[in-house]
Amino acid sequence: MADTFKNDAFVAFEHVQKSYDGVTLVVKDLNLAIAKGEFLTMLGPSGSGKTTCLMMLAGFETATSGEIKLDGRPINQVPPHKRGIGMVFQNYALFPHMTVGENLSFPLEVRGMSKSDRETKVKHALDMVQMYSFINRRPAQLSGGQQQRIALARALVFDPSLVLMDEPLGALDKQLREHMQFEIKHLHERLGITVVYVTHDQGEALTMSDRVAVFNDGRIQQLAPPADLYERPENSFVAQFIGENNKLLGTIEGLNGDKALVRLATGELIDATAVNAKEKGGKTLVSIRPERVEFKPEMMPPGAHMIDAEVQEIIYMGDILRVVLRVAGSDGFVMKMRNTLGQTRLSQGQKIKVGWHPQDARALDPM
Amino acid sequence: MTEAATELLTTADGRPLKEALATAQSRAKRRAFLLVLPLLVFVLLTFLVPIGYMLKRSVEHDGFSRSSPTLTQWFKENPEFDHMNPPEQAYAALVTDLAEMQATKNTGMAGTRINYTVPGSISLFKKGAREAAAMQPPFKGAMLALDPAWGAPELWYAMESASSELTTDFYKVAADRKLTETGWERGDDKQRIYLYLFFKTFVVSAIITVICLLLAFPVAHLLAILPMAKSSLLMILVLLPFWTSLLVRTTAWIALLQEQGIVNDALVGLGILADDNRLTMMYNMTGTIVAMTHVLLPFMILPLYSVMKVIPPSYARAARSLGATSWTTFRRVYLPQTLPGIAAGSLLVFILAVGYYITPALVGGADGQLISNLISFHMTKSNWSMAAALAAMLLAAILALYWIYDQLIGVDRLKLG
Ligand SMILES: Nc1ncnc2c1ncn2[C@@H]1O[C@H](COP(=O)(O)OP(=O)(O)OP(=O)(O)O)[C@@H](O)[C@H]1O
Ligand SMILES: [Mg+2]
């Protein structure tokens, strides 16, 4: 199954490794298959090797070992200008000495396109990002968001089937960023191009992507659609990195299929779903999303273990109330309460019992 | 809305806003001016005043007018006299002045002044002054008998011109004009040494600038892209010439390039050259160009480097990803962005080269001398006015170049670091 998928993958990394200094591996055994028309995001903390992967794909860095294939052909030996990959840079990299029109015309000129064809294509690309009226401006005369659009138009003007974007929205303010996320996503759907997108903003990754590859330490920690990533993290790193997460350290008392019985540090027993908790007696980190924690007995699923908690802090956030609890001897356990009319009001220092569905408690590796 | 905008705005205490702003800013401006005042005075005293003095010297010389009051007076009263055949009164005045000069020992000064425009006048004046006291009228006959050169029209033109303190004679000489029987004329081609030297200086400076640019460009690029540790080391190598005495460097070039020098020895040793056919690379134009290129190279590298350092590598990457070959990327994307550095470096090197003096003096030989060496020659001979006129012409040429440069590229695009 995996192999057939790989064979018709549009972009494929096969056992790719990369080292800059010959001492440490920045990318360790990367395997990744990207389908045609897919929007794939590389997400990860700073220094995890995302840009390096993108640069290897674009041809600006060579893979130390392994193979990168584009449309079935190995491209390790193909120089960057022959790969036909569109690219959007974090600082936009618009040529400052050329006007917007000349910037867009550049990739067409080097392909030897006639003047009239060039003009039509440039106009079309600028219309696509609603920037045609800026055709005679220089990049320095544009705002950050406008430069961003021009950079996008320039990466698309020569009809590449693959477009790479390295934190293209990193320099924009929140509102503009959200707007541009929507526009990029829209263009992707309309043009049917394949996009490899790099970001360290998880919100961006979740809202835009078909699939997200979470990078850490030169490896893909999990490759999954956004919902899976959030709801079914496969290891503690992903659980921690994506969204808010409560973690409880414990020991595995019993394993039964995918059900695990975990004894917490203070002796309580809880039910959890075994994800990558390997053996009885081993340490595990149980991960529970704050919005899945309940404190009213009537909401609790049957058979769920209840556990003592003490309210440490209540933070009013408008739509919700964030309740910080002390659970099983550790501080900072978060629970989210909807701010409804009939909601029970808790107070600081109050002793309550909390619980959750065993499916929502995922027993992961102890990190 | 538009009405409100044109209405005069006032501050809270009722003063017009513009006036309040001006007072507030004038205080800051005064303070800023006081801060730069010491520098201003320094520049004035060490730069503007000397240049002004130099310009003054180039149009002023009282060597003749001061020691020849009688003749000066006569020239003033007879502006229309016949230079071909000056009258007896003129000779009488001349003899009176010459006798006075002999007594006050001013002959040399007057003779030197006339010598600028009519060579050979110093000895003529000395001889005339010695005999003047004993001379009897008619003076015209007596002077002509003493030396027929006293009747030469160019001498009378020269004396007439020198009788005024202010003069453009030095500029005329510096522009290779000559006094002849009928007044100032263009010298014949073989004698146009000054203009030829100006021309040569500019050509050589241009050659040096181009060589510097070609050599500096890759080095500056390397400096800009290498990691910090390596680029610092390279930078030290680039700056090394600055820390070595100019004389040491020049001597090193002499040791390398002279006929019995290392390069020739090596070429002969390798059998590329015959021993009796050694290359002459020192004490000629080649020596001047090689040594000056070496001396001026850092002035090209540094402005280029400062521009290249801030060009993000993503521009080149963007161009490559858009389908440009590395050559197209260089030509269309990288090179245009280094233009301010190229312009700054070239202007700097060119202007420095035009005025360079020590290196051509040491390694140039007879063939490798430039205009500044001639200026220095006149200075050592105490021909201050001549040196000043040449220097002023050099200054004018450089200012003209600067102006052309401003028109073509724009001074605001200059980036020196
Ligand atoms: N040109 C280079 N030479 C040497 N090491 C490099 C180079 N580029 C990156 N690295 C190292 O490789 C590692 C991965 O870098 P990379 O730029 O791929 O990270 P990233 O995931 O893109 O991070 P960020 O989110 O900060 O952009 C880092 O530890 C970095 O120091
Ligand atoms: Mg990066």
Short mmCIF file of N, CA and C in Angstrom, two decimals, chain A residues 71-150:
data_model
loop_
_atom_site.label_atom_id
_atom_site.label_comp_id
_atom_site.label_asym_id
_atom_site.label_seq_id
_atom_site.Cartn_x
_atom_site.Cartn_y
_atom_site.Cartn_z
N ASP A 71 8.03 14.10 -9.69
CA ASP A 71 7.28 13.49 -10.77
C ASP A 71 7.95 12.20 -11.24
N GLY A 72 8.47 11.43 -10.28
CA GLY A 72 9.07 10.15 -10.60
C GLY A 72 10.53 10.19 -11.01
N ARG A 73 11.04 11.37 -11.34
CA ARG A 73 12.44 11.46 -11.78
C ARG A 73 13.33 11.92 -10.63
N PRO A 74 14.48 11.28 -10.44
CA PRO A 74 15.42 11.76 -9.42
C PRO A 74 15.94 13.14 -9.83
N ILE A 75 16.00 14.08 -8.89
CA ILE A 75 16.42 15.43 -9.27
C ILE A 75 17.67 15.86 -8.53
N ASN A 76 18.34 14.93 -7.89
CA ASN A 76 19.55 15.31 -7.14
C ASN A 76 20.55 16.06 -8.01
N GLN A 77 20.65 15.67 -9.29
CA GLN A 77 21.65 16.28 -10.16
C GLN A 77 21.11 17.45 -10.99
N VAL A 78 19.82 17.75 -10.85
CA VAL A 78 19.24 18.81 -11.68
C VAL A 78 19.49 20.16 -11.01
N PRO A 79 20.08 21.13 -11.74
CA PRO A 79 20.31 22.45 -11.12
C PRO A 79 18.99 23.17 -10.85
N PRO A 80 18.98 24.09 -9.87
CA PRO A 80 17.73 24.72 -9.43
C PRO A 80 16.92 25.34 -10.56
N HIS A 81 17.61 25.97 -11.53
CA HIS A 81 16.83 26.69 -12.54
C HIS A 81 16.15 25.77 -13.53
N LYS A 82 16.51 24.47 -13.48
CA LYS A 82 15.85 23.55 -14.40
C LYS A 82 14.76 22.73 -13.71
N ARG A 83 14.54 23.01 -12.43
CA ARG A 83 13.55 22.20 -11.72
C ARG A 83 12.13 22.72 -11.93
N GLY A 84 12.02 23.99 -12.30
CA GLY A 84 10.69 24.55 -12.56
C GLY A 84 9.81 24.58 -11.34
N ILE A 85 10.43 24.88 -10.20
CA ILE A 85 9.66 24.93 -8.95
C ILE A 85 9.48 26.39 -8.56
N GLY A 86 8.27 26.80 -8.30
CA GLY A 86 8.02 28.17 -7.84
C GLY A 86 8.36 28.27 -6.37
N MET A 87 8.86 29.45 -5.97
CA MET A 87 9.27 29.55 -4.58
C MET A 87 8.92 30.92 -4.00
N VAL A 88 8.37 30.93 -2.80
CA VAL A 88 8.08 32.18 -2.11
C VAL A 88 8.96 32.22 -0.86
N PHE A 89 9.74 33.31 -0.72
CA PHE A 89 10.68 33.38 0.40
C PHE A 89 10.09 34.19 1.55
N GLN A 90 10.66 33.95 2.72
CA GLN A 90 10.14 34.64 3.90
C GLN A 90 10.26 36.16 3.77
N ASN A 91 11.42 36.63 3.20
CA ASN A 91 11.58 38.08 3.04
C ASN A 91 11.14 38.53 1.66
N TYR A 92 10.38 37.68 0.97
CA TYR A 92 9.81 37.93 -0.35
C TYR A 92 10.82 37.89 -1.48
N ALA A 93 12.05 38.44 -1.24
CA ALA A 93 13.11 38.42 -2.26
C ALA A 93 12.65 38.99 -3.59
N LEU A 94 11.86 40.05 -3.55
CA LEU A 94 11.52 40.75 -4.80
C LEU A 94 12.75 41.56 -5.20
N PHE A 95 13.09 41.56 -6.49
CA PHE A 95 14.29 42.27 -6.92
C PHE A 95 14.07 43.77 -6.77
N PRO A 96 14.86 44.42 -5.93
CA PRO A 96 14.58 45.82 -5.60
C PRO A 96 14.80 46.79 -6.76
N HIS A 97 15.63 46.38 -7.72
CA HIS A 97 15.92 47.30 -8.82
C HIS A 97 14.97 47.13 -9.99
N MET A 98 13.97 46.26 -9.84
CA MET A 98 13.00 46.08 -10.92
C MET A 98 11.61 46.48 -10.42
N THR A 99 10.76 46.90 -11.35
CA THR A 99 9.39 47.20 -10.96
C THR A 99 8.65 45.88 -10.74
N VAL A 100 7.44 46.00 -10.24
CA VAL A 100 6.62 44.82 -10.03
C VAL A 100 6.45 44.05 -11.34
N GLY A 101 6.18 44.80 -12.42
CA GLY A 101 5.99 44.17 -13.73
C GLY A 101 7.25 43.44 -14.18
N GLU A 102 8.39 44.09 -13.99
CA GLU A 102 9.66 43.47 -14.41
C GLU A 102 9.97 42.23 -13.57
N ASN A 103 9.64 42.31 -12.29
CA ASN A 103 9.84 41.17 -11.42
C ASN A 103 9.06 39.95 -11.93
N LEU A 104 7.82 40.20 -12.32
CA LEU A 104 6.99 39.09 -12.79
C LEU A 104 7.40 38.62 -14.17
N SER A 105 7.93 39.57 -14.94
CA SER A 105 8.31 39.26 -16.30
C SER A 105 9.59 38.42 -16.34
N PHE A 106 10.40 38.58 -15.28
CA PHE A 106 11.72 37.95 -15.26
C PHE A 106 11.71 36.45 -15.56
N PRO A 107 10.90 35.65 -14.84
CA PRO A 107 10.92 34.21 -15.12
C PRO A 107 10.45 33.89 -16.54
N LEU A 108 9.60 34.76 -17.11
CA LEU A 108 9.12 34.50 -18.47
C LEU A 108 10.19 34.85 -19.49
N GLU A 109 10.92 35.95 -19.21
CA GLU A 109 12.01 36.36 -20.09
C GLU A 109 13.07 35.28 -20.18
N VAL A 110 13.48 34.75 -19.02
CA VAL A 110 14.55 33.75 -19.07
C VAL A 110 14.08 32.47 -19.73
N ARG A 111 12.77 32.34 -19.90
CA ARG A 111 12.27 31.19 -20.64
C ARG A 111 12.06 31.53 -22.11
N GLY A 112 12.47 32.74 -22.48
CA GLY A 112 12.42 33.14 -23.89
C GLY A 112 11.02 33.37 -24.42
N MET A 113 10.11 33.80 -23.58
CA MET A 113 8.74 34.03 -24.03
C MET A 113 8.64 35.39 -24.74
N SER A 114 7.77 35.47 -25.72
CA SER A 114 7.65 36.73 -26.48
C SER A 114 7.02 37.82 -25.61
N LYS A 115 7.23 39.06 -26.03
CA LYS A 115 6.82 40.20 -25.21
C LYS A 115 5.31 40.22 -24.96
N SER A 116 4.55 39.95 -26.03
CA SER A 116 3.09 40.03 -25.87
C SER A 116 2.59 38.92 -24.95
N ASP A 117 3.17 37.73 -25.09
CA ASP A 117 2.79 36.63 -24.20
C ASP A 117 3.10 36.97 -22.76
N ARG A 118 4.28 37.58 -22.61
CA ARG A 118 4.70 37.95 -21.26
C ARG A 118 3.70 38.90 -20.64
N GLU A 119 3.31 39.90 -21.42
CA GLU A 119 2.40 40.90 -20.87
C GLU A 119 1.08 40.28 -20.44
N THR A 120 0.56 39.36 -21.27
CA THR A 120 -0.70 38.72 -20.91
C THR A 120 -0.55 37.93 -19.62
N LYS A 121 0.54 37.18 -19.53
CA LYS A 121 0.72 36.33 -18.35
C LYS A 121 0.91 37.16 -17.08
N VAL A 122 1.70 38.25 -17.22
CA VAL A 122 1.94 39.10 -16.06
C VAL A 122 0.63 39.72 -15.60
N LYS A 123 -0.16 40.17 -16.55
CA LYS A 123 -1.43 40.79 -16.18
C LYS A 123 -2.32 39.77 -15.48
N HIS A 124 -2.35 38.57 -16.05
CA HIS A 124 -3.18 37.52 -15.48
C HIS A 124 -2.75 37.21 -14.04
N ALA A 125 -1.44 37.09 -13.86
CA ALA A 125 -0.94 36.74 -12.52
C ALA A 125 -1.22 37.86 -11.53
N LEU A 126 -1.06 39.11 -11.98
CA LEU A 126 -1.30 40.23 -11.06
C LEU A 126 -2.78 40.37 -10.74
N ASP A 127 -3.62 40.11 -11.74
CA ASP A 127 -5.06 40.14 -11.49
C ASP A 127 -5.45 39.12 -10.44
N MET A 128 -4.77 37.98 -10.53
CA MET A 128 -5.06 36.88 -9.61
C MET A 128 -4.87 37.31 -8.15
N VAL A 129 -3.90 38.19 -7.89
CA VAL A 129 -3.70 38.65 -6.51
C VAL A 129 -4.20 40.08 -6.33
N GLN A 130 -5.01 40.54 -7.27
CA GLN A 130 -5.60 41.90 -7.24
C GLN A 130 -4.55 43.00 -7.08
N MET A 131 -3.48 42.90 -7.87
CA MET A 131 -2.42 43.90 -7.71
C MET A 131 -2.03 44.53 -9.04
N TYR A 132 -2.90 44.43 -10.05
CA TYR A 132 -2.49 44.90 -11.37
C TYR A 132 -2.17 46.39 -11.38
N SER A 133 -2.87 47.16 -10.56
CA SER A 133 -2.65 48.61 -10.58
C SER A 133 -1.28 48.99 -10.02
N PHE A 134 -0.57 48.03 -9.45
CA PHE A 134 0.74 48.34 -8.87
C PHE A 134 1.89 47.95 -9.80
N ILE A 135 1.56 47.66 -11.05
CA ILE A 135 2.54 47.05 -11.95
C ILE A 135 3.81 47.89 -12.12
N ASN A 136 3.68 49.22 -12.01
CA ASN A 136 4.87 50.06 -12.25
C ASN A 136 5.58 50.50 -10.98
N ARG A 137 5.14 49.98 -9.84
CA ARG A 137 5.81 50.36 -8.59
C ARG A 137 7.06 49.53 -8.38
N ARG A 138 7.93 50.06 -7.53
CA ARG A 138 9.08 49.26 -7.12
C ARG A 138 8.73 48.58 -5.78
N PRO A 139 9.35 47.45 -5.49
CA PRO A 139 9.02 46.73 -4.25
C PRO A 139 9.09 47.63 -3.01
N ALA A 140 10.07 48.55 -2.99
CA ALA A 140 10.22 49.40 -1.81
C ALA A 140 9.00 50.30 -1.59
N GLN A 141 8.19 50.47 -2.65
CA GLN A 141 7.02 51.35 -2.51
C GLN A 141 5.77 50.56 -2.14
N LEU A 142 5.95 49.31 -1.75
CA LEU A 142 4.79 48.49 -1.39
C LEU A 142 4.83 48.13 0.08
N SER A 143 3.64 47.89 0.64
CA SER A 143 3.60 47.44 2.03
C SER A 143 3.97 45.96 2.08
N GLY A 144 4.18 45.47 3.30
CA GLY A 144 4.57 44.07 3.46
C GLY A 144 3.57 43.11 2.82
N GLY A 145 2.30 43.35 3.05
CA GLY A 145 1.27 42.46 2.52
C GLY A 145 1.23 42.50 1.00
N GLN A 146 1.43 43.71 0.45
CA GLN A 146 1.43 43.83 -1.01
C GLN A 146 2.63 43.12 -1.62
N GLN A 147 3.79 43.28 -0.96
CA GLN A 147 4.99 42.58 -1.46
C GLN A 147 4.76 41.08 -1.44
N GLN A 148 4.10 40.63 -0.38
CA GLN A 148 3.78 39.22 -0.22
C GLN A 148 2.98 38.72 -1.42
N ARG A 149 1.97 39.50 -1.82
CA ARG A 149 1.15 39.08 -2.96
C ARG A 149 1.95 39.04 -4.25
N ILE A 150 2.82 40.05 -4.41
CA ILE A 150 3.64 40.09 -5.62
C ILE A 150 4.57 38.87 -5.65
#
